[in-house]
């Protein structure tokens, strides 16, 4: 019996421009500058399972407690509910994307169950782009999922991911290899999946692809966490 604990480390990355949080006044006229402000949370529920956004957001407050139970002693073939959402708290629409990364050696033994109702041609999110990420002298597999249309102000995205689990063919030897080579956390056989979200203004861009091409080239001082 293989025992693995899935730990979800939810990394909130809300990105905006520094000059998007101001009020400008000129000759008695007040111009309110738009804001871009996103919040990322996870739930055990897919979009189709919850009636209201309020209920869905409330469920996110208890996800870590849920995962502490459901993510313990995971065996090959077992899937754990993991549904990330982006909420646009700002006053302006924004192009958004999810980034999901995990150590490359661990990723080889995982199944990511993308939401078939929300991911694919003509749907809310594009098919996940699989890339390689080098961070802190470690190699990760990163999945990037861009939302085709802007996320309106004061609204909630769907969840492009539904569940994560170990491949059925994962063996005890596979787990021992990961542990012995430092890919798992100590003697607890834990690994971390990190989820991030990015947002950028829609004005000036014709597509989400064009917006995030520019986003990658922005200097750090023009990005906010």
CSV table of C-alpha atoms in Angstrom, one decimal:
chain,number,residue,atom,x,y,z
A,1,UNK,CA,0.0,0.0,0.0
A,2,UNK,CA,1.5,3.3,-1.0
A,3,UNK,CA,0.8,6.2,1.3
A,4,UNK,CA,1.2,9.7,0.0
A,5,UNK,CA,-0.2,13.0,1.4
A,6,UNK,CA,-1.2,15.6,-1.1
A,7,UNK,CA,-0.5,19.1,0.2
A,8,UNK,CA,-1.9,22.1,-1.6
A,9,UNK,CA,0.0,25.3,-1.3
A,10,UNK,CA,-2.2,27.9,-2.8
A,11,UNK,CA,-0.1,30.8,-3.9
A,12,UNK,CA,-2.0,34.1,-4.4
A,13,UNK,CA,-0.6,36.3,-7.0
A,14,UNK,CA,-2.8,39.3,-7.8
A,15,UNK,CA,-1.1,41.5,-10.4
A,16,UNK,CA,-1.9,45.1,-11.3
A,17,UNK,CA,-0.1,48.2,-12.4
A,18,UNK,CA,1.0,50.6,-9.6
A,19,UNK,CA,-0.8,53.5,-11.2
A,20,UNK,CA,-4.1,51.7,-11.2
A,21,UNK,CA,-4.9,52.5,-7.5
A,22,UNK,CA,-5.3,56.2,-7.6
A,23,UNK,CA,-7.9,59.0,-7.9
A,24,UNK,CA,-7.0,61.9,-10.2
A,25,UNK,CA,-8.5,65.4,-9.8
A,26,UNK,CA,-8.4,68.1,-12.4
A,27,UNK,CA,-10.3,71.5,-12.3
A,28,UNK,CA,-13.0,70.1,-10.0
A,29,UNK,CA,-13.6,67.0,-12.0
A,30,UNK,CA,-12.8,63.6,-10.3
A,31,UNK,CA,-11.7,60.7,-12.4
A,32,UNK,CA,-11.7,57.3,-10.7
A,33,UNK,CA,-8.9,55.1,-12.1
A,34,UNK,CA,-9.9,51.5,-12.4
A,35,UNK,CA,-8.4,48.8,-10.3
A,36,UNK,CA,-7.3,45.2,-11.0
A,37,UNK,CA,-7.4,43.0,-7.9
A,38,UNK,CA,-7.8,39.2,-8.0
A,39,UNK,CA,-8.1,36.7,-5.3
A,40,UNK,CA,-7.4,33.0,-5.7
A,41,UNK,CA,-9.0,30.2,-3.6
A,42,UNK,CA,-9.6,26.5,-3.8
A,43,UNK,CA,-12.7,24.4,-3.1
A,44,UNK,CA,-13.6,20.7,-3.1
A,45,UNK,CA,-16.6,21.7,-5.3
A,46,UNK,CA,-16.7,22.2,-9.0
A,47,UNK,CA,-18.6,25.1,-10.4
A,48,UNK,CA,-21.5,22.9,-11.5
A,49,UNK,CA,-22.0,21.5,-8.0
A,50,UNK,CA,-22.7,24.8,-6.1
A,51,UNK,CA,-25.7,26.9,-6.6
A,52,UNK,CA,-24.4,30.4,-5.8
A,53,UNK,CA,-21.0,32.2,-5.9
A,54,UNK,CA,-21.5,33.0,-2.2
A,55,UNK,CA,-21.7,29.3,-1.3
A,56,UNK,CA,-18.7,28.6,-3.5
A,57,UNK,CA,-16.5,31.3,-1.9
A,58,UNK,CA,-17.6,30.1,1.6
A,59,UNK,CA,-16.6,26.6,0.8
A,60,UNK,CA,-13.1,27.9,0.0
A,61,UNK,CA,-12.6,28.9,3.6
A,62,UNK,CA,-12.7,25.3,4.6
A,63,UNK,CA,-10.8,23.7,1.8
A,64,UNK,CA,-7.5,23.2,3.8
A,65,UNK,CA,-9.5,21.4,6.5
A,66,UNK,CA,-11.0,19.2,3.8
A,67,UNK,CA,-7.7,18.4,2.2
A,68,UNK,CA,-6.1,17.5,5.6
A,69,UNK,CA,-8.5,14.6,5.6
A,70,UNK,CA,-9.1,13.7,2.0
A,71,UNK,CA,-5.4,14.2,1.0
A,72,UNK,CA,-4.0,11.8,3.5
A,73,UNK,CA,-2.8,8.3,2.6
A,74,UNK,CA,-3.6,8.7,-1.1
A,75,UNK,CA,-3.1,5.5,-3.1
A,76,UNK,CA,-2.6,4.9,-6.8
A,77,UNK,CA,-5.7,5.7,-8.8
A,78,UNK,CA,-7.3,7.8,-6.1
A,79,UNK,CA,-8.3,11.3,-7.1
A,80,UNK,CA,-8.5,14.2,-4.7
A,81,UNK,CA,-10.9,17.1,-5.4
A,82,UNK,CA,-9.0,20.3,-6.1
A,83,UNK,CA,-10.9,23.1,-7.7
A,84,UNK,CA,-9.2,26.5,-8.0
A,85,UNK,CA,-11.0,29.8,-8.7
A,86,UNK,CA,-10.1,33.4,-9.5
A,87,UNK,CA,-12.3,36.2,-8.2
A,88,UNK,CA,-12.0,39.6,-9.7
A,89,UNK,CA,-12.4,42.1,-6.8
A,90,UNK,CA,-11.4,45.1,-8.9
A,91,UNK,CA,-13.5,47.6,-10.8
A,92,UNK,CA,-12.0,46.8,-14.2
A,93,UNK,CA,-12.2,43.6,-16.3
A,94,UNK,CA,-9.0,41.7,-16.6
A,95,UNK,CA,-7.4,38.9,-18.6
A,96,UNK,CA,-6.5,36.1,-16.2
A,97,UNK,CA,-4.7,32.9,-16.1
A,98,UNK,CA,-3.9,30.0,-13.7
A,99,UNK,CA,-0.4,28.6,-13.3
A,100,UNK,CA,-0.1,25.2,-11.6
A,101,UNK,CA,3.3,23.8,-10.9
A,102,UNK,CA,4.8,20.7,-9.2
A,103,UNK,CA,8.3,19.2,-9.1
A,104,UNK,CA,8.9,17.5,-12.5
A,105,UNK,CA,9.9,14.2,-11.0
A,106,UNK,CA,6.6,14.1,-9.0
A,107,UNK,CA,4.5,15.3,-11.9
A,108,UNK,CA,5.5,12.1,-13.9
A,109,UNK,CA,3.3,10.1,-11.4
A,110,UNK,CA,0.3,12.5,-11.3
A,111,UNK,CA,-3.0,12.8,-13.1
A,112,UNK,CA,-4.5,16.3,-13.5
A,113,UNK,CA,-8.2,16.0,-14.3
A,114,UNK,CA,-9.1,19.2,-16.2
A,115,UNK,CA,-12.7,20.3,-16.3
A,116,UNK,CA,-14.2,19.0,-19.6
A,117,UNK,CA,-17.0,21.6,-19.4
A,118,UNK,CA,-14.6,24.6,-19.0
A,119,UNK,CA,-11.3,23.6,-20.7
A,120,UNK,CA,-11.0,23.1,-24.5
A,121,UNK,CA,-11.7,24.7,-27.8
A,122,UNK,CA,-14.5,27.3,-27.6
A,123,UNK,CA,-14.8,27.0,-23.8
A,124,UNK,CA,-13.9,29.3,-20.9
A,125,UNK,CA,-10.2,28.2,-20.6
A,126,UNK,CA,-7.7,27.2,-23.2
A,127,UNK,CA,-6.1,23.7,-23.0
A,128,UNK,CA,-3.3,23.7,-20.5
A,129,UNK,CA,0.1,24.6,-21.8
A,130,UNK,CA,2.7,22.4,-20.3
A,131,UNK,CA,6.0,24.1,-19.7
A,132,UNK,CA,9.2,23.7,-17.6
A,133,UNK,CA,9.9,26.0,-14.7
A,134,UNK,CA,13.3,26.5,-13.1
A,135,UNK,CA,12.9,27.9,-9.6
A,136,UNK,CA,15.3,27.9,-6.6
A,137,UNK,CA,17.6,25.4,-8.4
A,138,UNK,CA,14.8,22.9,-8.9
A,139,UNK,CA,12.9,21.8,-12.0
A,140,UNK,CA,9.1,22.0,-12.0
A,141,UNK,CA,6.4,21.1,-14.5
A,142,UNK,CA,4.1,24.1,-14.9
A,143,UNK,CA,0.6,24.1,-16.5
A,144,UNK,CA,-0.7,27.4,-17.7
A,145,UNK,CA,-4.4,27.9,-18.4
A,146,UNK,CA,-5.5,31.2,-19.9
A,147,UNK,CA,-9.1,32.3,-19.8
A,148,UNK,CA,-10.2,33.2,-23.3
A,149,UNK,CA,-12.4,36.1,-22.4
A,150,UNK,CA,-11.7,38.9,-19.8
A,151,UNK,CA,-13.0,38.2,-16.3
A,152,UNK,CA,-15.5,40.9,-15.6
A,153,UNK,CA,-15.2,43.1,-12.5
A,154,UNK,CA,-16.7,41.7,-9.4
A,155,UNK,CA,-17.1,38.2,-10.8
A,156,UNK,CA,-15.8,34.7,-10.4
A,157,UNK,CA,-14.1,32.4,-12.9
A,158,UNK,CA,-14.9,28.7,-13.4
A,159,UNK,CA,-12.5,26.0,-12.1
A,160,UNK,CA,-10.3,24.6,-14.9
A,161,UNK,CA,-9.0,21.8,-12.6
A,162,UNK,CA,-11.3,19.3,-10.9
A,163,UNK,CA,-9.1,16.6,-9.3
A,164,UNK,CA,-5.5,15.5,-8.9
A,165,UNK,CA,-4.3,12.0,-8.1
A,166,UNK,CA,-1.6,9.4,-8.4
A,167,UNK,CA,-1.5,7.4,-11.6
A,168,UNK,CA,-2.8,3.8,-11.1
A,169,UNK,CA,0.5,2.4,-12.3
A,170,UNK,CA,2.5,4.2,-9.6
A,171,UNK,CA,4.5,1.6,-7.5
A,172,UNK,CA,6.0,1.5,-4.1
A,173,UNK,CA,9.4,1.6,-5.8
A,174,UNK,CA,8.4,4.9,-7.5
A,175,UNK,CA,7.6,6.4,-4.2
A,176,UNK,CA,10.8,5.2,-2.6
A,177,UNK,CA,12.8,6.7,-5.5
A,178,UNK,CA,11.1,10.1,-5.0
A,179,UNK,CA,11.7,10.0,-1.3
A,180,UNK,CA,15.3,8.9,-1.5
A,181,UNK,CA,16.2,11.6,-4.1
A,182,UNK,CA,14.6,14.5,-2.1
A,183,UNK,CA,11.5,15.0,-4.2
A,184,UNK,CA,9.2,14.3,-1.2
A,185,UNK,CA,9.1,16.2,2.1
A,186,UNK,CA,11.0,14.2,4.7
A,187,UNK,CA,9.7,10.9,6.1
A,188,UNK,CA,6.0,12.0,5.6
A,189,UNK,CA,6.0,11.3,1.8
A,190,UNK,CA,4.3,14.7,1.1
A,191,UNK,CA,4.5,16.8,-2.0
A,192,UNK,CA,3.3,20.2,-2.8
A,193,UNK,CA,1.2,21.5,-5.7
A,194,UNK,CA,1.3,25.2,-6.1
A,195,UNK,CA,-1.3,27.2,-7.8
A,196,UNK,CA,-0.9,30.9,-8.9
A,197,UNK,CA,-3.1,33.4,-10.7
A,198,UNK,CA,-2.1,36.4,-12.8
A,199,UNK,CA,-4.2,39.3,-14.0
A,200,UNK,CA,-3.6,42.1,-16.5
A,201,UNK,CA,-5.7,44.9,-17.9
A,202,UNK,CA,-7.7,44.4,-21.0
A,203,UNK,CA,-7.4,47.9,-22.5
A,204,UNK,CA,-4.9,48.0,-25.3
A,205,UNK,CA,-4.9,44.2,-26.0
A,206,UNK,CA,-7.0,42.3,-28.5
A,207,UNK,CA,-6.5,38.9,-26.9
A,208,UNK,CA,-5.4,37.1,-23.7
A,209,UNK,CA,-2.3,35.8,-25.6
A,210,UNK,CA,-1.2,39.3,-26.5
A,211,UNK,CA,-1.8,40.6,-23.0
A,212,UNK,CA,0.3,37.9,-21.3
A,213,UNK,CA,3.1,38.2,-23.9
A,214,UNK,CA,3.4,41.8,-22.6
A,215,UNK,CA,3.0,40.6,-19.0
A,216,UNK,CA,6.1,38.4,-19.2
A,217,UNK,CA,8.2,41.4,-20.3
A,218,UNK,CA,7.0,43.8,-17.6
A,219,UNK,CA,9.6,44.9,-15.1
A,220,UNK,CA,9.0,43.7,-11.5
A,221,UNK,CA,8.2,47.2,-10.3
A,222,UNK,CA,5.1,47.2,-12.5
A,223,UNK,CA,3.8,44.0,-11.0
A,224,UNK,CA,2.1,43.8,-7.6
A,225,UNK,CA,1.6,40.8,-5.4
